[in-house]
Amino acid sequence: MTLRPALATTLALALTVTLAGCIAPAAPTPEPEVSDGLAPFFEQGVDWTECGEGVDCATIVAPLDWEHPAMGSIELAVSRIAATGTARGSLLVNPGGPGGSGFDFVRDSIRYVASADLMEEFDLVGWDPRGVGRSSAVECLDGAAMDELLFGQWDNAYETKAWVTELEAAEAEYAAACARNTGPLLEFVDSGSTARDMNLLRALLGDEKLNYLGFSYGTFFGTMFAELFPERVGRLVLDGALDPSIGALDWFAVQMKGFDDALVAYLAFCVGQGNCPLGGTEAAARSTFTNLLDTVDAKGIESADGRALDSATLGFAIAAALYSEENWPALTSMFEEVAVGESFIAFQFADSYYGRGGTAEYDNNSFDVYTATLCLDDDFQGDEYDVRSGLDAIDAAAPLVGGYFAFDDYAHVEAACTAWPYAPKKQPGMYDAAGADPILVIGTTNDPATPYAWAKSLAGQLESGVLVTFNGEGHTAYGRSNGCIVETVDAYFIDGTVPTSDPNC
């Protein structure tokens, strides 16, 4: 389910953070239905501190276990950009993942995503969900051990029985390290707990109902919130939606086919540009591409720091590039490099996806949270699939790039979650959010990471779901597509205007 932060809308910006004076705490919304054990969490004040130009930050406290609040507490890091006009309330934002930093997304990037009209009307608020970054965080491996897991070379060839055995042993060690280094938090980084954190944030921000813009896996957080708290749904936009009704293997297989579909669109673009390094026709380009991935393991291509560019890493780099149509020219340059035994661009794509900076340095823990959350949100331990049978299903659905991408994605998750020290959480029987106000569900027709069929399905499952289609390429739509999407989303958030039919942007 490789959904991580919405790369198409997240910008890598540098920001010097300075701390200044405090700002008056917000008044929490009274919560008469809260139990005595939870009351202290809903009654806490929020002390905002200036932490950058036009940015306020705060830390709130949430229960470790929402069902047993006496077990202890965790911290959630929050960032806010105040409305440029008179705020009508807060708009909570999450970039996806699971594992993406909403704190960084709002602090560093939201001005490049949200329209001026939206920023005039709402305080835009991001947070690091439990387990992520500045909040109480999941910790698994140090940088060198992470490099070995992600980029180290196996003793056995991919897809062989011996490789599966080797992988399962490595992932069991990884799962044990996550438990050892994270502690009790590791059991509670599921989406149900995050949805309850969102309800806490809503109350502490002083909003009777939640207004929310969720991208990618952030749409599942929003869907879970709507199912648990339908009466608290304000204006929710779920962009790049997940389908919560299907099992984990189906999610991966459909998603990997989405990357194959995006690759086909890229190959047509490459050929159409002329001088495509993969060939002069789409058929030739597809053949060259297939041969490249089939043979790259034997070529001995390395990065400047000695990491091998094998078929899994190359497949991962290609998939990362396919998140946005804007990356296609760089993808062409990458194929030109690989053809002559170079790997600089390929590792740029792979490293940016993993949050890897300098040598064996990782600037976030998104990979660990991604794994931990999927292990709790889906039943990898009890389903009928293992690594081998799951890869067979993915190969059948996505024979171009998806099957190679799955070596470092699905196979990792399947093996790690099978060995995970905590059982998956019980999920709702359905996701209809009965009684909720209208919810916009946005799908992009050739989105590689969250295929359009998922948005259609989710909009149909939600009792008040309204489908909004963006006809285009890339992952997610708001802030990176066209004026029709911006106008539709802004009118909904600002004026409460709900489309009477799909605008087909």
Short mmCIF file of C-alpha atoms in Angstrom, two decimals:
data_model
loop_
_atom_site.label_atom_id
_atom_site.label_comp_id
_atom_site.label_asym_id
_atom_site.label_seq_id
_atom_site.Cartn_x
_atom_site.Cartn_y
_atom_site.Cartn_z
CA MET A 1 0.00 0.00 0.00
CA THR A 2 2.87 2.35 -0.59
CA LEU A 3 1.08 5.54 0.22
CA ARG A 4 3.47 7.60 2.33
CA PRO A 5 3.52 11.41 2.10
CA ALA A 6 1.84 12.84 -0.99
CA LEU A 7 5.08 13.49 -2.90
CA ALA A 8 3.30 15.43 -5.62
CA THR A 9 2.22 18.08 -3.12
CA THR A 10 5.05 17.99 -0.57
CA LEU A 11 7.92 20.38 -1.23
CA ALA A 12 11.37 20.00 0.28
CA LEU A 13 11.96 23.44 1.75
CA ALA A 14 14.55 24.58 4.28
CA LEU A 15 13.34 26.59 7.24
CA THR A 16 15.24 28.02 10.20
CA VAL A 17 13.08 27.54 13.28
CA THR A 18 13.32 30.06 16.10
CA LEU A 19 11.36 30.08 19.31
CA ALA A 20 9.73 33.27 20.53
CA GLY A 21 7.02 34.33 22.98
CA CYS A 22 3.85 32.44 23.83
CA ILE A 23 0.41 33.12 22.36
CA ALA A 24 -2.85 32.90 24.30
CA PRO A 25 -4.16 29.33 24.59
CA ALA A 26 -7.21 28.33 22.55
CA ALA A 27 -10.41 27.56 24.43
CA PRO A 28 -11.29 23.87 24.10
CA THR A 29 -14.81 22.94 23.03
CA PRO A 30 -16.80 21.41 25.94
CA GLU A 31 -17.17 17.66 25.50
CA PRO A 32 -20.06 16.54 27.73
CA GLU A 33 -19.88 12.94 26.48
CA VAL A 34 -16.26 12.43 27.57
CA SER A 35 -15.62 9.93 30.38
CA ASP A 36 -13.92 10.96 33.59
CA GLY A 37 -10.72 9.21 32.55
CA LEU A 38 -10.52 11.22 29.33
CA ALA A 39 -11.67 14.55 30.72
CA PRO A 40 -8.16 15.84 31.59
CA PHE A 41 -7.07 15.40 27.97
CA PHE A 42 -10.01 17.43 26.67
CA GLU A 43 -9.60 20.11 29.33
CA GLN A 44 -5.90 20.83 28.72
CA GLY A 45 -4.90 24.20 27.37
CA VAL A 46 -2.97 24.65 24.11
CA ASP A 47 0.02 26.96 24.47
CA TRP A 48 0.99 28.17 21.02
CA THR A 49 4.57 29.31 20.54
CA GLU A 50 5.89 31.22 17.55
CA CYS A 51 8.25 28.85 15.73
CA GLY A 52 8.87 30.45 12.37
CA GLU A 53 7.66 33.27 10.17
CA GLY A 54 3.89 33.20 10.46
CA VAL A 55 3.92 29.75 12.09
CA ASP A 56 2.81 28.77 15.59
CA CYS A 57 3.60 25.43 17.22
CA ALA A 58 2.30 23.54 20.22
CA THR A 59 2.44 20.17 21.92
CA ILE A 60 -0.69 18.44 23.18
CA VAL A 61 -1.04 15.33 25.28
CA ALA A 62 -3.19 12.35 24.21
CA PRO A 63 -3.83 8.95 25.80
CA LEU A 64 -1.46 6.17 24.82
CA ASP A 65 -4.45 3.82 24.73
CA TRP A 66 -7.81 5.50 24.18
CA GLU A 67 -9.62 2.52 25.68
CA HIS A 68 -7.50 2.61 28.85
CA PRO A 69 -6.39 6.22 29.40
CA ALA A 70 -4.80 5.41 32.75
CA MET A 71 -2.05 3.49 30.89
CA GLY A 72 -0.21 6.72 30.17
CA SER A 73 0.06 9.49 27.63
CA ILE A 74 1.86 10.51 24.46
CA GLU A 75 2.73 13.87 22.93
CA LEU A 76 1.50 15.20 19.59
CA ALA A 77 3.39 18.02 17.84
CA VAL A 78 1.14 20.57 16.11
CA SER A 79 1.85 23.47 13.75
CA ARG A 80 -0.52 26.24 12.67
CA ILE A 81 -0.61 29.05 10.13
CA ALA A 82 -3.26 31.55 11.17
CA ALA A 83 -5.86 32.71 8.67
CA THR A 84 -4.89 35.84 6.78
CA GLY A 85 -8.44 37.12 7.34
CA THR A 86 -10.95 36.47 10.08
CA ALA A 87 -10.77 32.73 10.73
CA ARG A 88 -14.04 30.86 10.60
CA GLY A 89 -12.32 27.94 12.34
CA SER A 90 -9.48 25.50 11.88
CA LEU A 91 -8.76 23.21 8.93
CA LEU A 92 -6.75 20.14 9.92
CA VAL A 93 -4.40 18.84 7.20
CA ASN A 94 -2.57 15.53 6.74
CA PRO A 95 -0.26 14.72 3.79
CA GLY A 96 -0.54 10.91 3.94
CA GLY A 97 1.79 8.07 4.58
CA PRO A 98 1.16 6.56 6.97
CA GLY A 99 4.23 8.26 8.34
CA GLY A 100 4.06 11.68 6.71
CA SER A 101 4.70 14.73 8.87
CA GLY A 102 1.68 17.00 8.92
CA PHE A 103 3.68 19.35 11.15
CA ASP A 104 6.27 19.88 8.40
CA PHE A 105 3.64 19.88 5.65
CA VAL A 106 1.79 22.84 7.12
CA ARG A 107 4.89 24.65 8.32
CA ASP A 108 6.91 24.27 5.13
CA SER A 109 4.60 23.52 2.21
CA ILE A 110 0.95 24.39 2.73
CA ARG A 111 1.37 27.89 1.28
CA TYR A 112 2.29 26.21 -2.02
CA VAL A 113 -0.72 23.89 -1.90
CA ALA A 114 -3.67 25.79 -0.42
CA SER A 115 -5.21 28.69 -2.31
CA ALA A 116 -5.04 32.25 -1.01
CA ASP A 117 -8.81 32.17 -0.51
CA LEU A 118 -8.61 29.08 1.68
CA MET A 119 -5.77 30.54 3.73
CA GLU A 120 -7.77 33.71 4.26
CA GLU A 121 -10.70 31.83 5.76
CA PHE A 122 -9.13 29.10 7.93
CA ASP A 123 -6.34 28.53 10.39
CA LEU A 124 -4.43 25.69 8.70
CA VAL A 125 -3.25 23.12 11.23
CA GLY A 126 -0.93 20.15 10.77
CA TRP A 127 0.27 17.57 13.23
CA ASP A 128 2.63 14.65 13.39
CA PRO A 129 0.34 11.66 14.00
CA ARG A 130 1.26 9.37 16.87
CA GLY A 131 4.49 7.57 16.03
CA VAL A 132 5.71 10.24 13.60
CA GLY A 133 8.70 12.55 13.86
CA ARG A 134 8.23 15.25 16.51
CA SER A 135 5.38 13.46 18.25
CA SER A 136 6.00 10.45 20.47
CA ALA A 137 7.81 8.43 17.84
CA VAL A 138 8.36 4.91 16.60
CA GLU A 139 12.04 3.95 16.63
CA CYS A 140 13.44 0.83 14.98
CA LEU A 141 16.95 0.83 13.48
CA ASP A 142 19.89 3.20 13.29
CA GLY A 143 20.94 4.55 9.90
CA ALA A 144 23.52 1.86 9.12
CA ALA A 145 21.11 -0.96 9.97
CA MET A 146 18.38 0.73 7.93
CA ASP A 147 20.74 0.94 4.96
CA GLU A 148 21.42 -2.77 5.29
CA LEU A 149 17.71 -3.60 5.37
CA LEU A 150 16.75 -1.34 2.46
CA PHE A 151 19.83 -1.49 0.25
CA GLY A 152 21.88 -4.47 1.40
CA GLN A 153 22.35 -7.36 -1.01
CA TRP A 154 20.66 -10.70 -0.41
CA ASP A 155 22.56 -13.95 -0.62
CA ASN A 156 19.79 -15.42 -2.77
CA ALA A 157 18.00 -14.26 -5.92
CA TYR A 158 14.68 -12.44 -5.62
CA GLU A 159 11.55 -14.63 -5.60
CA THR A 160 13.41 -17.83 -4.78
CA LYS A 161 12.36 -19.87 -1.77
CA ALA A 162 15.76 -19.25 -0.19
CA TRP A 163 15.34 -15.47 -0.62
CA VAL A 164 11.93 -15.59 1.09
CA THR A 165 13.48 -17.44 4.03
CA GLU A 166 16.30 -14.89 4.21
CA LEU A 167 13.84 -11.99 3.99
CA GLU A 168 11.60 -13.38 6.71
CA ALA A 169 14.53 -13.72 9.08
CA ALA A 170 15.65 -10.13 8.46
CA GLU A 171 12.14 -8.78 8.90
CA ALA A 172 11.64 -10.71 12.13
CA GLU A 173 14.76 -8.99 13.46
CA TYR A 174 13.40 -5.64 12.25
CA ALA A 175 10.05 -6.19 14.02
CA ALA A 176 11.85 -7.15 17.23
CA ALA A 177 14.00 -4.00 17.03
CA CYS A 178 10.89 -1.83 16.60
CA ALA A 179 9.35 -3.37 19.72
CA ARG A 180 12.57 -3.06 21.71
CA ASN A 181 13.32 0.54 20.76
CA THR A 182 9.79 1.96 20.70
CA GLY A 183 8.17 0.36 23.71
CA PRO A 184 4.41 0.31 24.41
CA LEU A 185 3.63 3.00 21.80
CA LEU A 186 4.20 0.48 19.00
CA GLU A 187 0.88 -1.20 19.82
CA PHE A 188 -1.08 2.02 19.40
CA VAL A 189 -0.05 3.68 16.12
CA ASP A 190 -3.16 2.39 14.34
CA SER A 191 -5.53 4.62 12.37
CA GLY A 192 -8.35 4.22 14.89
CA SER A 193 -6.17 5.77 17.57
CA THR A 194 -5.13 8.53 15.16
CA ALA A 195 -8.79 9.30 14.38
CA ARG A 196 -9.45 9.68 18.10
CA ASP A 197 -6.44 12.01 18.32
CA MET A 198 -8.02 14.06 15.52
CA ASN A 199 -11.20 14.39 17.57
CA LEU A 200 -9.13 15.60 20.51
CA LEU A 201 -7.38 18.14 18.28
CA ARG A 202 -10.75 19.36 16.98
CA ALA A 203 -12.00 19.98 20.51
CA LEU A 204 -8.81 21.69 21.69
CA LEU A 205 -8.81 23.93 18.61
CA GLY A 206 -12.27 25.09 19.63
CA ASP A 207 -14.21 23.62 16.70
CA GLU A 208 -17.59 21.96 17.18
CA LYS A 209 -17.05 19.97 13.99
CA LEU A 210 -13.89 18.87 12.20
CA ASN A 211 -12.86 20.47 8.93
CA TYR A 212 -10.22 18.30 7.31
CA LEU A 213 -8.11 18.00 4.17
CA GLY A 214 -6.50 14.58 3.95
CA PHE A 215 -4.26 13.31 1.17
CA SER A 216 -3.42 9.69 0.33
CA TYR A 217 -3.34 7.56 3.51
CA GLY A 218 -4.62 10.66 5.26
CA THR A 219 -7.94 9.87 3.57
CA PHE A 220 -8.15 6.70 5.66
CA PHE A 221 -7.60 8.75 8.80
CA GLY A 222 -10.49 10.95 7.65
CA THR A 223 -12.69 7.99 6.77
CA MET A 224 -12.02 6.41 10.16
CA PHE A 225 -12.82 9.70 11.90
CA ALA A 226 -16.10 9.98 10.00
CA GLU A 227 -17.07 6.42 10.92
CA LEU A 228 -16.24 6.89 14.61
CA PHE A 229 -17.57 10.46 14.97
CA PRO A 230 -20.13 11.10 12.19
CA GLU A 231 -21.84 13.81 14.25
CA ARG A 232 -18.53 15.69 14.42
CA VAL A 233 -17.95 15.74 10.64
CA GLY A 234 -17.79 19.27 9.32
CA ARG A 235 -16.29 19.67 5.85
CA LEU A 236 -14.04 16.75 4.92
CA VAL A 237 -12.07 16.43 1.67
CA LEU A 238 -10.43 13.05 1.04
CA ASP A 239 -8.00 13.46 -1.88
CA GLY A 240 -6.33 10.37 -3.36
CA ALA A 241 -8.74 8.12 -1.50
CA LEU A 242 -8.20 4.63 -0.18
CA ASP A 243 -10.84 1.91 -0.38
CA PRO A 244 -11.19 0.52 3.16
CA SER A 245 -13.40 -2.36 2.07
CA ILE A 246 -10.72 -4.52 0.44
CA GLY A 247 -8.02 -6.70 1.96
CA ALA A 248 -4.33 -5.86 2.14
CA LEU A 249 -3.20 -8.06 -0.75
CA ASP A 250 -5.90 -6.65 -3.02
CA TRP A 251 -4.79 -3.15 -2.05
CA PHE A 252 -1.21 -3.90 -3.04
CA ALA A 253 -2.12 -5.68 -6.28
CA VAL A 254 -4.46 -2.91 -7.44
CA GLN A 255 -1.98 -0.25 -6.44
CA MET A 256 0.92 -1.93 -8.22
CA LYS A 257 -1.24 -2.13 -11.34
CA GLY A 258 -1.73 1.60 -10.89
CA PHE A 259 2.02 2.10 -11.16
CA ASP A 260 2.07 -0.09 -14.26
CA ASP A 261 -0.68 2.07 -15.80
CA ALA A 262 1.25 5.23 -14.96
CA LEU A 263 4.36 3.70 -16.55
CA VAL A 264 2.46 3.03 -19.77
CA ALA A 265 1.44 6.70 -19.84
CA TYR A 266 5.06 7.72 -19.23
CA LEU A 267 6.33 5.48 -22.05
CA ALA A 268 3.91 7.16 -24.47
CA PHE A 269 5.21 10.53 -23.29
CA CYS A 270 8.83 9.44 -23.66
CA VAL A 271 8.34 8.17 -27.21
CA GLY A 272 6.35 11.26 -28.10
CA GLN A 273 9.19 13.53 -27.02
CA GLY A 274 11.57 11.93 -29.52
CA ASN A 275 14.95 10.37 -28.76
CA CYS A 276 13.45 8.27 -25.98
CA PRO A 277 16.32 6.20 -24.55
CA LEU A 278 14.02 3.19 -24.33
CA GLY A 279 13.06 3.11 -28.02
CA GLY A 280 11.30 4.85 -30.87
CA THR A 281 7.92 3.17 -30.47
CA GLU A 282 5.82 2.32 -27.44
CA ALA A 283 6.23 -1.40 -28.13
CA ALA A 284 10.02 -1.03 -28.40
CA ALA A 285 10.14 1.10 -25.26
CA ARG A 286 8.18 -1.47 -23.31
CA SER A 287 10.45 -4.26 -24.50
CA THR A 288 13.62 -2.34 -23.60
CA PHE A 289 12.18 -1.41 -20.23
CA THR A 290 11.34 -5.03 -19.42
CA ASN A 291 14.79 -6.21 -20.47
CA LEU A 292 16.41 -3.49 -18.34
CA LEU A 293 14.69 -4.59 -15.15
CA ASP A 294 15.26 -8.26 -15.95
CA THR A 295 19.02 -7.75 -16.36
CA VAL A 296 20.01 -4.90 -14.05
CA ASP A 297 20.89 -7.23 -11.15
CA ALA A 298 23.80 -8.62 -13.16
CA LYS A 299 25.18 -5.23 -14.26
CA GLY A 300 26.87 -4.32 -10.97
CA ILE A 301 25.75 -0.67 -11.04
CA GLU A 302 26.52 1.13 -7.78
CA SER A 303 25.92 4.49 -6.17
CA ALA A 304 28.77 6.78 -5.20
CA ASP A 305 28.62 5.36 -1.66
CA GLY A 306 28.73 1.75 -2.85
CA ARG A 307 25.07 0.74 -2.71
CA ALA A 308 23.97 -1.62 -5.48
CA LEU A 309 21.30 -0.55 -7.95
CA ASP A 310 19.43 -3.82 -8.22
CA SER A 311 16.01 -4.51 -9.74
CA ALA A 312 14.16 -3.80 -6.47
CA THR A 313 15.82 -0.42 -5.91
CA LEU A 314 15.43 0.54 -9.56
CA GLY A 315 11.77 -0.47 -9.47
CA PHE A 316 11.34 1.58 -6.30
CA ALA A 317 12.98 4.62 -7.93
CA ILE A 318 10.75 4.34 -11.00
CA ALA A 319 7.63 4.12 -8.83
CA ALA A 320 8.72 7.18 -6.83
CA ALA A 321 9.15 9.13 -10.06
CA LEU A 322 5.69 8.11 -11.28
CA TYR A 323 3.99 9.91 -8.40
CA SER A 324 4.00 13.10 -10.46
CA GLU A 325 3.93 13.86 -14.18
CA GLU A 326 6.42 16.64 -13.44
CA ASN A 327 9.03 13.95 -12.75
CA TRP A 328 8.79 12.37 -16.20
CA PRO A 329 11.66 14.35 -17.81
CA ALA A 330 13.91 13.36 -14.89
CA LEU A 331 12.77 9.76 -15.30
CA THR A 332 13.95 9.88 -18.92
CA SER A 333 17.32 11.19 -17.75
CA MET A 334 17.47 8.37 -15.22
CA PHE A 335 17.05 5.75 -17.94
CA GLU A 336 19.81 7.45 -19.95
CA GLU A 337 22.10 7.18 -16.93
CA VAL A 338 21.27 3.56 -16.16
CA ALA A 339 21.94 2.63 -19.80
CA VAL A 340 25.57 3.69 -19.34
CA GLY A 341 25.96 2.21 -15.86
CA GLU A 342 25.25 5.29 -13.76
CA SER A 343 22.81 5.58 -10.87
CA PHE A 344 22.79 9.14 -9.49
CA ILE A 345 19.18 10.03 -10.39
CA ALA A 346 17.86 6.59 -9.48
CA PHE A 347 19.23 6.90 -5.97
CA GLN A 348 17.95 10.47 -5.72
CA PHE A 349 14.42 9.17 -6.28
CA ALA A 350 14.83 6.22 -3.93
CA ASP A 351 16.50 8.25 -1.19
CA SER A 352 13.90 11.02 -1.32
CA TYR A 353 11.18 8.42 -0.92
CA TYR A 354 12.85 6.89 2.12
CA GLY A 355 13.83 10.25 3.63
CA ARG A 356 17.50 9.34 3.37
CA GLY A 357 19.89 12.27 3.45
CA GLY A 358 23.62 11.85 3.82
CA THR A 359 25.42 8.56 4.18
CA ALA A 360 23.23 6.28 6.28
CA GLU A 361 21.30 9.28 7.62
CA TYR A 362 17.50 9.35 7.60
CA ASP A 363 15.71 12.63 8.28
CA ASN A 364 12.42 11.03 9.27
CA ASN A 365 10.96 7.76 10.49
CA SER A 366 8.27 7.45 7.82
CA PHE A 367 9.35 3.95 6.77
CA ASP A 368 8.98 2.66 10.33
CA VAL A 369 5.58 4.29 10.88
CA TYR A 370 4.40 3.08 7.49
CA THR A 371 5.22 -0.48 8.47
CA ALA A 372 3.90 -0.27 12.03
CA THR A 373 0.59 1.31 11.04
CA LEU A 374 -0.08 -1.14 8.21
CA CYS A 375 0.66 -4.04 10.55
CA LEU A 376 -2.05 -2.78 12.92
CA ASP A 377 -4.57 -1.63 10.31
CA ASP A 378 -4.52 -4.84 8.23
CA ASP A 379 -4.51 -8.52 9.10
CA PHE A 380 -1.31 -9.79 7.51
CA GLN A 381 -0.99 -12.39 10.24
CA GLY A 382 -4.36 -14.02 9.64
CA ASP A 383 -4.84 -13.73 5.89
CA GLU A 384 -4.22 -16.61 3.50
CA TYR A 385 -1.17 -15.09 1.80
CA ASP A 386 2.54 -15.34 2.42
CA VAL A 387 5.34 -13.49 0.67
CA ARG A 388 5.55 -15.94 -2.21
CA SER A 389 1.84 -16.22 -3.01
CA GLY A 390 1.38 -12.48 -2.59
CA LEU A 391 4.16 -11.70 -5.05
CA ASP A 392 2.61 -14.12 -7.54
CA ALA A 393 -0.67 -12.21 -7.35
CA ILE A 394 1.11 -8.87 -7.78
CA ASP A 395 3.19 -10.17 -10.71
CA ALA A 396 -0.02 -11.20 -12.46
CA ALA A 397 -1.64 -7.81 -11.89
CA ALA A 398 1.42 -5.62 -12.53
CA PRO A 399 4.08 -7.34 -14.68
CA LEU A 400 5.93 -4.18 -15.79
CA VAL A 401 7.20 -2.32 -12.72
CA GLY A 402 4.80 -3.22 -9.91
CA GLY A 403 6.25 -6.67 -9.37
CA TYR A 404 9.76 -5.27 -8.90
CA PHE A 405 8.54 -2.42 -6.69
CA ALA A 406 6.86 -5.06 -4.53
CA PHE A 407 10.22 -6.64 -3.57
CA ASP A 408 11.02 -3.62 -1.37
CA ASP A 409 7.43 -2.79 -0.47
CA TYR A 410 4.80 -5.52 -0.29
CA ALA A 411 7.33 -8.24 0.52
CA HIS A 412 8.81 -6.16 3.34
CA VAL A 413 5.39 -5.41 4.83
CA GLU A 414 4.09 -8.97 4.48
CA ALA A 415 7.15 -10.48 6.18
CA ALA A 416 7.48 -7.80 8.89
CA CYS A 417 3.79 -7.80 9.78
CA THR A 418 3.65 -11.59 9.95
CA ALA A 419 6.35 -11.32 12.64
CA TRP A 420 4.86 -8.20 14.29
CA PRO A 421 4.71 -8.37 18.10
CA TYR A 422 1.16 -6.98 18.26
CA ALA A 423 -2.05 -8.25 16.72
CA PRO A 424 -3.92 -6.06 14.24
CA LYS A 425 -6.67 -3.84 15.59
CA LYS A 426 -10.33 -4.64 15.07
CA GLN A 427 -11.70 -2.51 12.24
CA PRO A 428 -15.24 -1.20 11.73
CA GLY A 429 -17.54 -3.57 9.87
CA MET A 430 -18.39 -0.85 7.36
CA TYR A 431 -17.45 2.70 6.51
CA ASP A 432 -20.67 4.53 5.78
CA ALA A 433 -20.36 7.34 8.37
CA ALA A 434 -24.14 7.31 8.73
CA GLY A 435 -25.54 10.75 9.49
CA ALA A 436 -22.39 12.68 8.59
CA ASP A 437 -22.52 15.90 6.60
CA PRO A 438 -21.46 15.63 2.91
CA ILE A 439 -17.87 14.43 2.37
CA LEU A 440 -15.94 15.15 -0.84
CA VAL A 441 -13.92 12.21 -2.20
CA ILE A 442 -11.40 13.14 -4.91
CA GLY A 443 -9.98 10.61 -7.36
CA THR A 444 -7.44 11.14 -10.15
CA THR A 445 -8.10 8.93 -13.16
CA ASN A 446 -4.52 7.71 -13.53
CA ASP A 447 -3.28 8.06 -9.97
CA PRO A 448 -0.59 5.38 -9.52
CA ALA A 449 -0.63 5.19 -5.72
CA THR A 450 -4.35 5.43 -4.98
CA PRO A 451 -6.14 4.21 -8.11
CA TYR A 452 -9.30 6.00 -9.21
CA ALA A 453 -11.43 2.93 -8.55
CA TRP A 454 -10.76 3.37 -4.83
CA ALA A 455 -12.22 6.88 -4.81
CA LYS A 456 -15.32 5.69 -6.63
CA SER A 457 -15.72 2.85 -4.17
CA LEU A 458 -15.25 5.01 -1.07
CA ALA A 459 -17.67 7.67 -2.31
CA GLY A 460 -20.22 4.90 -2.76
CA GLN A 461 -19.64 3.43 0.70
CA LEU A 462 -19.99 6.73 2.54
CA GLU A 463 -23.64 7.58 3.07
CA SER A 464 -22.88 11.23 2.28
CA GLY A 465 -19.93 10.69 -0.07
CA VAL A 466 -19.65 12.94 -3.14
CA LEU A 467 -17.22 11.90 -5.89
CA VAL A 468 -15.04 14.56 -7.55
CA THR A 469 -12.99 13.34 -10.53
CA PHE A 470 -9.76 14.86 -11.79
CA ASN A 471 -8.98 13.56 -15.27
CA GLY A 472 -5.22 13.43 -15.25
CA GLU A 473 -1.96 11.87 -14.12
CA GLY A 474 -0.19 11.72 -10.76
CA HIS A 475 -0.98 11.24 -7.11
CA THR A 476 -3.70 13.46 -5.54
CA ALA A 477 -5.28 16.53 -7.13
CA TYR A 478 -5.77 19.59 -4.92
CA GLY A 479 -2.88 22.01 -5.24
CA ARG A 480 -1.37 20.30 -8.29
CA SER A 481 -4.07 19.80 -10.92
CA ASN A 482 -6.34 22.51 -12.35
CA GLY A 483 -8.63 25.40 -11.48
CA CYS A 484 -11.72 23.22 -11.49
CA ILE A 485 -10.46 21.16 -8.54
CA VAL A 486 -9.36 24.26 -6.61
CA GLU A 487 -12.69 26.00 -7.20
CA THR A 488 -14.70 22.92 -6.22
CA VAL A 489 -12.73 22.31 -3.01
CA ASP A 490 -12.60 25.96 -2.00
CA ALA A 491 -16.32 26.48 -2.58
CA TYR A 492 -17.03 23.46 -0.40
CA PHE A 493 -14.73 24.53 2.45
CA ILE A 494 -15.56 28.24 2.36
CA ASP A 495 -19.22 28.36 1.34
CA GLY A 496 -20.37 24.82 2.05
CA THR A 497 -21.20 24.31 -1.64
CA VAL A 498 -21.58 20.62 -2.41
CA PRO A 499 -21.46 19.61 -6.11
CA THR A 500 -24.84 18.35 -7.34
CA SER A 501 -22.94 16.01 -9.67
CA ASP A 502 -19.33 15.04 -10.35
CA PRO A 503 -17.70 18.14 -11.93
CA ASN A 504 -15.32 15.88 -13.90
CA CYS A 505 -12.45 18.31 -13.68
#
